[in-house]
C-alpha cells in the first residue's frame, strides 16, 4: 500500500507540475524552430510526461518533407527538445507538367515548375503516379520493370550519398534501358552501371577511378563503363548521352546499350584508364 501511495503521488505530481513551457529545436537549417514546433502538434501547457513521442515525430515527418529523422527528448522540468536531421534534394523528376525534387531515398521533397530543378540531374525513364509531398516516388505496379527501376534508383542514390558523392551528379540519371543505368557525373563524364547488383561496390569503383585520375592531374571525360563482370572500370573516349540514345531509336536501333561504344573500339588512352574495381 505504501508503494502504491508513493507511486500515485509521483504520477500525480508529474501530471500536475511537468508542463511544456518551451519547445527547442536542434539540427534545423531549412525550417525555422517555430515551423518545426508547430508541425510537432505539441502545445505550450501540454503535459511533458504524457507526450507521445512517436506520434510527435510522425507529425513532423508528414508536414515537413525535408525532415528525414526526428528524435523528441524530454528535458525536465518543462522543455521538449526536438532533434531533427534534414535531407536534401539530389535529383529531379517530371510528372506531367510539374517538377518534383527527390532525395537519395526517393522521397519527394518539393513541387514546382521547370525552374525548381536548377542544376540537379533529371531522372529519365520513370513516370511517377499520384506524386505527393513527403511520399516516396511511386510508379505503375502492373509492369515488372518499373518498380525494379525505382528500387535500383534508390539504391544507387543511397550508395552515392553515403560516400558524399551525390553532389557530383549532373544532367541526367537515365533508367530507360532495361539493364543499365546511365548518369552524368562531374564535367563531361557519363557513368554506366548495371540496373541491379551491388551498387556500393560500383560506387566505390567510381570513387577509386576519380581519385586515380585526380592524382595524375587528369580530367575524366567520356563514358566510364562499370558494367563488366570482370570488375574493371573501362573509360571510353566517346560520351553516351540520352540524346544519342534517342537518335539511335529513331534510326531503328535498340535501347539497351545500343548507343554505348563497344569495348573493342579504339578509345585512345582507354587502356591506361582501366582501373581495377576493388
Coordinates of C-alpha atoms in Angstrom, one line a residue:
X1 CA 0.0 0.0 0.0
X2 CA 2.8 2.4 0.8
X3 CA 4.4 1.7 -2.6
X4 CA 1.2 2.3 -4.4
X5 CA 0.6 5.5 -2.5
X6 CA 4.1 6.8 -3.3
X7 CA 3.7 5.8 -7.0
X8 CA 0.4 7.6 -7.2
X9 CA 1.9 10.7 -5.6
X10 CA 4.7 10.7 -8.1
X11 CA 2.4 10.2 -11.0
X12 CA 0.0 12.9 -9.8
X13 CA 3.0 15.3 -9.4
X14 CA 4.2 14.6 -12.9
X15 CA 0.8 15.3 -14.3
X16 CA 0.3 18.4 -12.3
X17 CA 3.7 20.0 -12.5
X18 CA 5.7 18.9 -15.6
X19 CA 4.1 21.1 -18.2
X20 CA 5.7 22.1 -21.5
X21 CA 7.0 25.6 -21.1
X22 CA 9.2 25.7 -24.2
X23 CA 10.0 23.6 -27.3
X24 CA 13.6 23.8 -28.6
X25 CA 14.8 22.5 -31.9
X26 CA 18.3 21.1 -32.7
X27 CA 19.7 20.4 -36.2
X28 CA 17.4 22.5 -38.3
X29 CA 18.5 24.7 -41.2
X30 CA 15.8 24.7 -43.8
X31 CA 12.9 25.1 -41.4
X32 CA 12.7 27.6 -38.5
X33 CA 12.4 26.4 -35.0
X34 CA 8.8 27.8 -34.9
X35 CA 7.9 25.8 -38.0
X36 CA 9.2 22.6 -36.5
X37 CA 7.5 23.2 -33.2
X38 CA 4.2 24.0 -34.9
X39 CA 4.4 20.8 -37.0
X40 CA 5.0 18.7 -33.9
X41 CA 1.5 19.4 -32.7
X42 CA 2.8 20.0 -29.1
X43 CA 1.3 23.0 -27.4
X44 CA 2.6 25.1 -24.5
X45 CA 1.0 23.7 -21.3
X46 CA 0.8 20.1 -22.5
X47 CA 1.9 17.6 -20.0
X48 CA 5.6 16.8 -20.8
X49 CA 5.4 13.2 -19.4
X50 CA 2.3 12.3 -21.5
X51 CA 3.6 13.4 -24.9
X52 CA 3.5 10.6 -27.4
X53 CA 7.0 10.8 -28.9
X54 CA 6.4 8.5 -32.0
X55 CA 3.2 10.4 -32.8
X56 CA 5.1 13.8 -32.5
X57 CA 7.9 12.6 -34.8
X58 CA 5.4 11.3 -37.4
X59 CA 3.5 14.6 -37.4
X60 CA 6.8 16.5 -38.2
X61 CA 7.8 14.0 -40.9
X62 CA 4.4 14.2 -42.5
X63 CA 4.2 18.0 -42.6
X64 CA 7.9 18.9 -43.3
X65 CA 9.2 16.8 -46.2
X66 CA 12.8 18.0 -45.8
X67 CA 13.0 16.4 -42.4
X68 CA 14.5 12.9 -42.5
X69 CA 14.6 11.9 -38.9
X70 CA 13.1 13.2 -35.6
X71 CA 14.0 12.4 -32.0
X72 CA 11.9 14.1 -29.3
X73 CA 13.7 14.3 -26.0
X74 CA 12.1 15.4 -22.7
X75 CA 14.1 17.9 -20.7
X76 CA 12.7 18.1 -17.2
X77 CA 11.1 20.0 -15.8
X78 CA 9.5 21.9 -18.7
X79 CA 11.3 21.5 -22.0
X80 CA 10.7 19.3 -25.1
X81 CA 13.8 19.2 -27.3
X82 CA 13.2 18.1 -31.0
X83 CA 16.4 16.8 -32.6
X84 CA 16.0 16.6 -36.3
X85 CA 18.1 15.5 -39.3
X86 CA 17.3 17.2 -42.6
X87 CA 17.7 15.7 -46.0
X88 CA 18.5 17.4 -49.3
X89 CA 17.5 17.1 -53.0
X90 CA 19.8 15.1 -55.2
X91 CA 17.7 14.8 -58.4
X92 CA 14.5 15.9 -60.1
X93 CA 11.8 14.1 -61.9
X94 CA 8.9 15.4 -64.1
X95 CA 5.4 14.2 -63.7
X96 CA 3.0 15.7 -66.3
X97 CA 3.6 19.4 -66.1
X98 CA 5.1 19.6 -62.7
X99 CA 8.7 19.0 -61.5
X100 CA 9.5 17.2 -58.2
X101 CA 12.7 17.2 -56.2
X102 CA 13.6 13.9 -54.5
X103 CA 16.3 12.9 -52.0
X104 CA 18.6 9.8 -52.0
X105 CA 15.8 7.7 -50.6
X106 CA 13.3 8.6 -53.4
X107 CA 11.3 10.9 -51.1
X108 CA 9.5 13.7 -52.9
X109 CA 10.5 17.0 -51.2
X110 CA 9.2 19.8 -53.3
X111 CA 6.9 20.6 -56.3
X112 CA 7.2 23.4 -58.8
X113 CA 7.9 24.4 -62.4
X114 CA 11.0 23.8 -64.5
X115 CA 13.0 26.4 -62.6
X116 CA 12.8 24.3 -59.5
X117 CA 15.2 21.7 -61.0
X118 CA 18.1 24.1 -61.1
X119 CA 21.3 22.2 -61.8
X120 CA 20.0 18.9 -60.4
X121 CA 20.1 15.8 -62.7
X122 CA 16.8 14.8 -64.3
X123 CA 15.6 11.2 -63.7
X124 CA 14.6 9.8 -67.1
X125 CA 12.7 6.5 -67.9
X126 CA 10.3 6.7 -64.9
X127 CA 6.8 8.1 -64.9
X128 CA 5.6 8.8 -61.3
X129 CA 2.0 8.2 -60.5
X130 CA 0.0 10.2 -57.9
X131 CA 3.1 12.0 -56.5
X132 CA 2.7 13.8 -53.2
X133 CA 5.0 15.7 -50.9
X134 CA 6.7 13.5 -48.3
X135 CA 5.9 10.2 -50.0
X136 CA 8.4 8.1 -52.0
X137 CA 8.2 8.2 -55.7
X138 CA 5.8 5.6 -57.0
X139 CA 5.3 4.0 -60.4
X140 CA 2.8 1.7 -62.1
X141 CA 3.0 -1.7 -60.4
X142 CA 1.4 -3.5 -63.3
X143 CA 4.8 -3.7 -65.1
X144 CA 7.6 -5.6 -63.6
X145 CA 10.4 -3.3 -64.8
X146 CA 9.1 0.0 -63.3
X147 CA 9.2 -1.0 -59.5
X148 CA 12.6 -2.6 -60.1
X149 CA 13.9 0.7 -61.6
X150 CA 12.7 2.7 -58.6
X151 CA 14.5 0.4 -56.2
X152 CA 17.6 0.5 -58.3
X153 CA 17.5 4.3 -58.4
X154 CA 17.1 4.5 -54.6
X155 CA 20.0 2.0 -54.1
X156 CA 22.3 4.0 -56.5
X157 CA 21.4 7.4 -54.9
X158 CA 21.9 6.0 -51.4
X159 CA 25.3 4.5 -52.3
X160 CA 26.4 7.8 -53.7
X161 CA 25.1 9.8 -50.7
X162 CA 26.8 7.5 -48.2
X163 CA 30.2 8.3 -49.8
X164 CA 29.4 12.0 -50.2
X165 CA 29.3 11.8 -54.0
X166 CA 25.7 12.7 -54.8
X167 CA 26.6 16.3 -55.2
X168 CA 28.6 15.4 -58.3
X169 CA 25.6 14.1 -60.2
X170 CA 24.9 16.2 -63.3
X171 CA 22.4 16.5 -66.2
X172 CA 20.6 13.1 -66.1
X173 CA 20.0 9.7 -64.5
X174 CA 18.7 7.6 -67.3
X175 CA 16.8 4.4 -66.5
X176 CA 15.3 3.9 -70.0
X177 CA 17.3 0.8 -70.7
X178 CA 16.2 -2.4 -69.0
X179 CA 19.7 -3.5 -67.9
X180 CA 21.8 -0.4 -67.5
X181 CA 21.7 2.9 -65.6
X182 CA 23.5 5.9 -67.2
X183 CA 24.2 9.1 -65.2
X184 CA 26.1 12.2 -65.6
X185 CA 29.0 12.7 -63.2
X186 CA 31.2 15.8 -62.9
X187 CA 32.0 17.6 -66.1
X188 CA 31.8 15.7 -69.4
X189 CA 31.5 12.2 -67.9
X190 CA 28.8 9.6 -68.2
X191 CA 28.9 6.6 -65.9
X192 CA 27.2 3.2 -66.8
X193 CA 26.3 0.7 -64.0
X194 CA 24.2 -2.4 -64.1
X195 CA 20.5 -2.0 -63.3
X196 CA 20.8 -4.5 -60.5
X197 CA 23.7 -5.6 -58.3
X198 CA 26.0 -4.3 -55.6
X199 CA 25.7 -0.5 -56.0
X200 CA 28.1 0.1 -53.1
X201 CA 30.8 -1.8 -54.9
X202 CA 30.1 0.1 -58.2
X203 CA 30.2 3.5 -56.5
X204 CA 33.4 2.6 -54.7
X205 CA 34.9 1.7 -58.1
X206 CA 33.8 5.1 -59.4
X207 CA 35.4 6.8 -56.4
X208 CA 38.7 4.9 -57.0
X209 CA 38.8 5.9 -60.6
X210 CA 38.2 9.6 -59.9
X211 CA 40.9 9.5 -57.2
X212 CA 43.3 7.9 -59.6
X213 CA 42.8 10.5 -62.3
X214 CA 42.9 13.3 -59.7
X215 CA 46.3 12.1 -58.5
X216 CA 47.5 12.2 -62.1
X217 CA 46.1 15.7 -62.6
X218 CA 43.9 14.5 -65.4
X219 CA 40.2 15.1 -66.1
X220 CA 37.9 12.2 -66.6
X221 CA 35.6 12.6 -69.6
X222 CA 33.8 10.2 -71.9
X223 CA 31.9 7.1 -70.7
X224 CA 33.1 5.2 -67.7
X225 CA 31.7 1.7 -68.1
X226 CA 31.3 -0.2 -64.8
X227 CA 29.0 -2.9 -66.2
X228 CA 31.7 -5.5 -67.0
X229 CA 31.6 -8.8 -65.0
X230 CA 35.4 -8.8 -64.7
X231 CA 35.2 -5.9 -62.2
X232 CA 37.1 -3.5 -64.5
X233 CA 36.3 0.2 -64.8
X234 CA 36.8 1.0 -68.5
X235 CA 36.9 4.5 -69.8
X236 CA 35.7 5.1 -73.4
X237 CA 36.5 8.3 -75.1
X238 CA 33.1 8.9 -76.6
X239 CA 30.4 10.0 -74.2
X240 CA 27.0 8.4 -74.0
X241 CA 24.1 10.8 -73.7
X242 CA 20.2 10.5 -73.6
X243 CA 20.1 12.5 -76.9
X244 CA 22.4 10.0 -78.5
X245 CA 20.1 7.1 -77.4
X246 CA 17.1 9.0 -78.8
X247 CA 18.8 9.4 -82.1
X248 CA 19.6 5.6 -82.3
X249 CA 16.0 4.7 -81.5
X250 CA 14.8 7.0 -84.4
X251 CA 17.2 5.2 -86.7
X252 CA 15.7 1.9 -85.6
X253 CA 18.4 0.9 -83.1
X254 CA 17.7 -0.7 -79.7
X255 CA 17.6 1.0 -76.4
X256 CA 19.5 -1.5 -74.2
X257 CA 23.0 -0.1 -74.6
X258 CA 22.8 0.3 -78.4
X259 CA 24.4 3.7 -78.3
X260 CA 27.2 2.7 -75.9
X261 CA 30.6 2.4 -77.5
X262 CA 31.7 -1.2 -77.8
X263 CA 34.5 -2.3 -75.5
X264 CA 36.6 -3.3 -78.5
X265 CA 36.5 0.1 -80.3
X266 CA 39.6 2.3 -80.4
X267 CA 39.5 4.5 -77.2
X268 CA 42.9 6.1 -77.3
X269 CA 44.2 6.0 -73.8
X270 CA 41.5 3.7 -72.6
X271 CA 44.0 1.0 -71.7
X272 CA 45.7 3.4 -69.3
X273 CA 42.4 4.5 -67.9
X274 CA 41.3 1.0 -66.9
X275 CA 41.2 0.8 -63.1
X276 CA 40.6 -2.4 -61.2
X277 CA 37.4 -2.2 -59.2
X278 CA 38.1 -3.1 -55.6

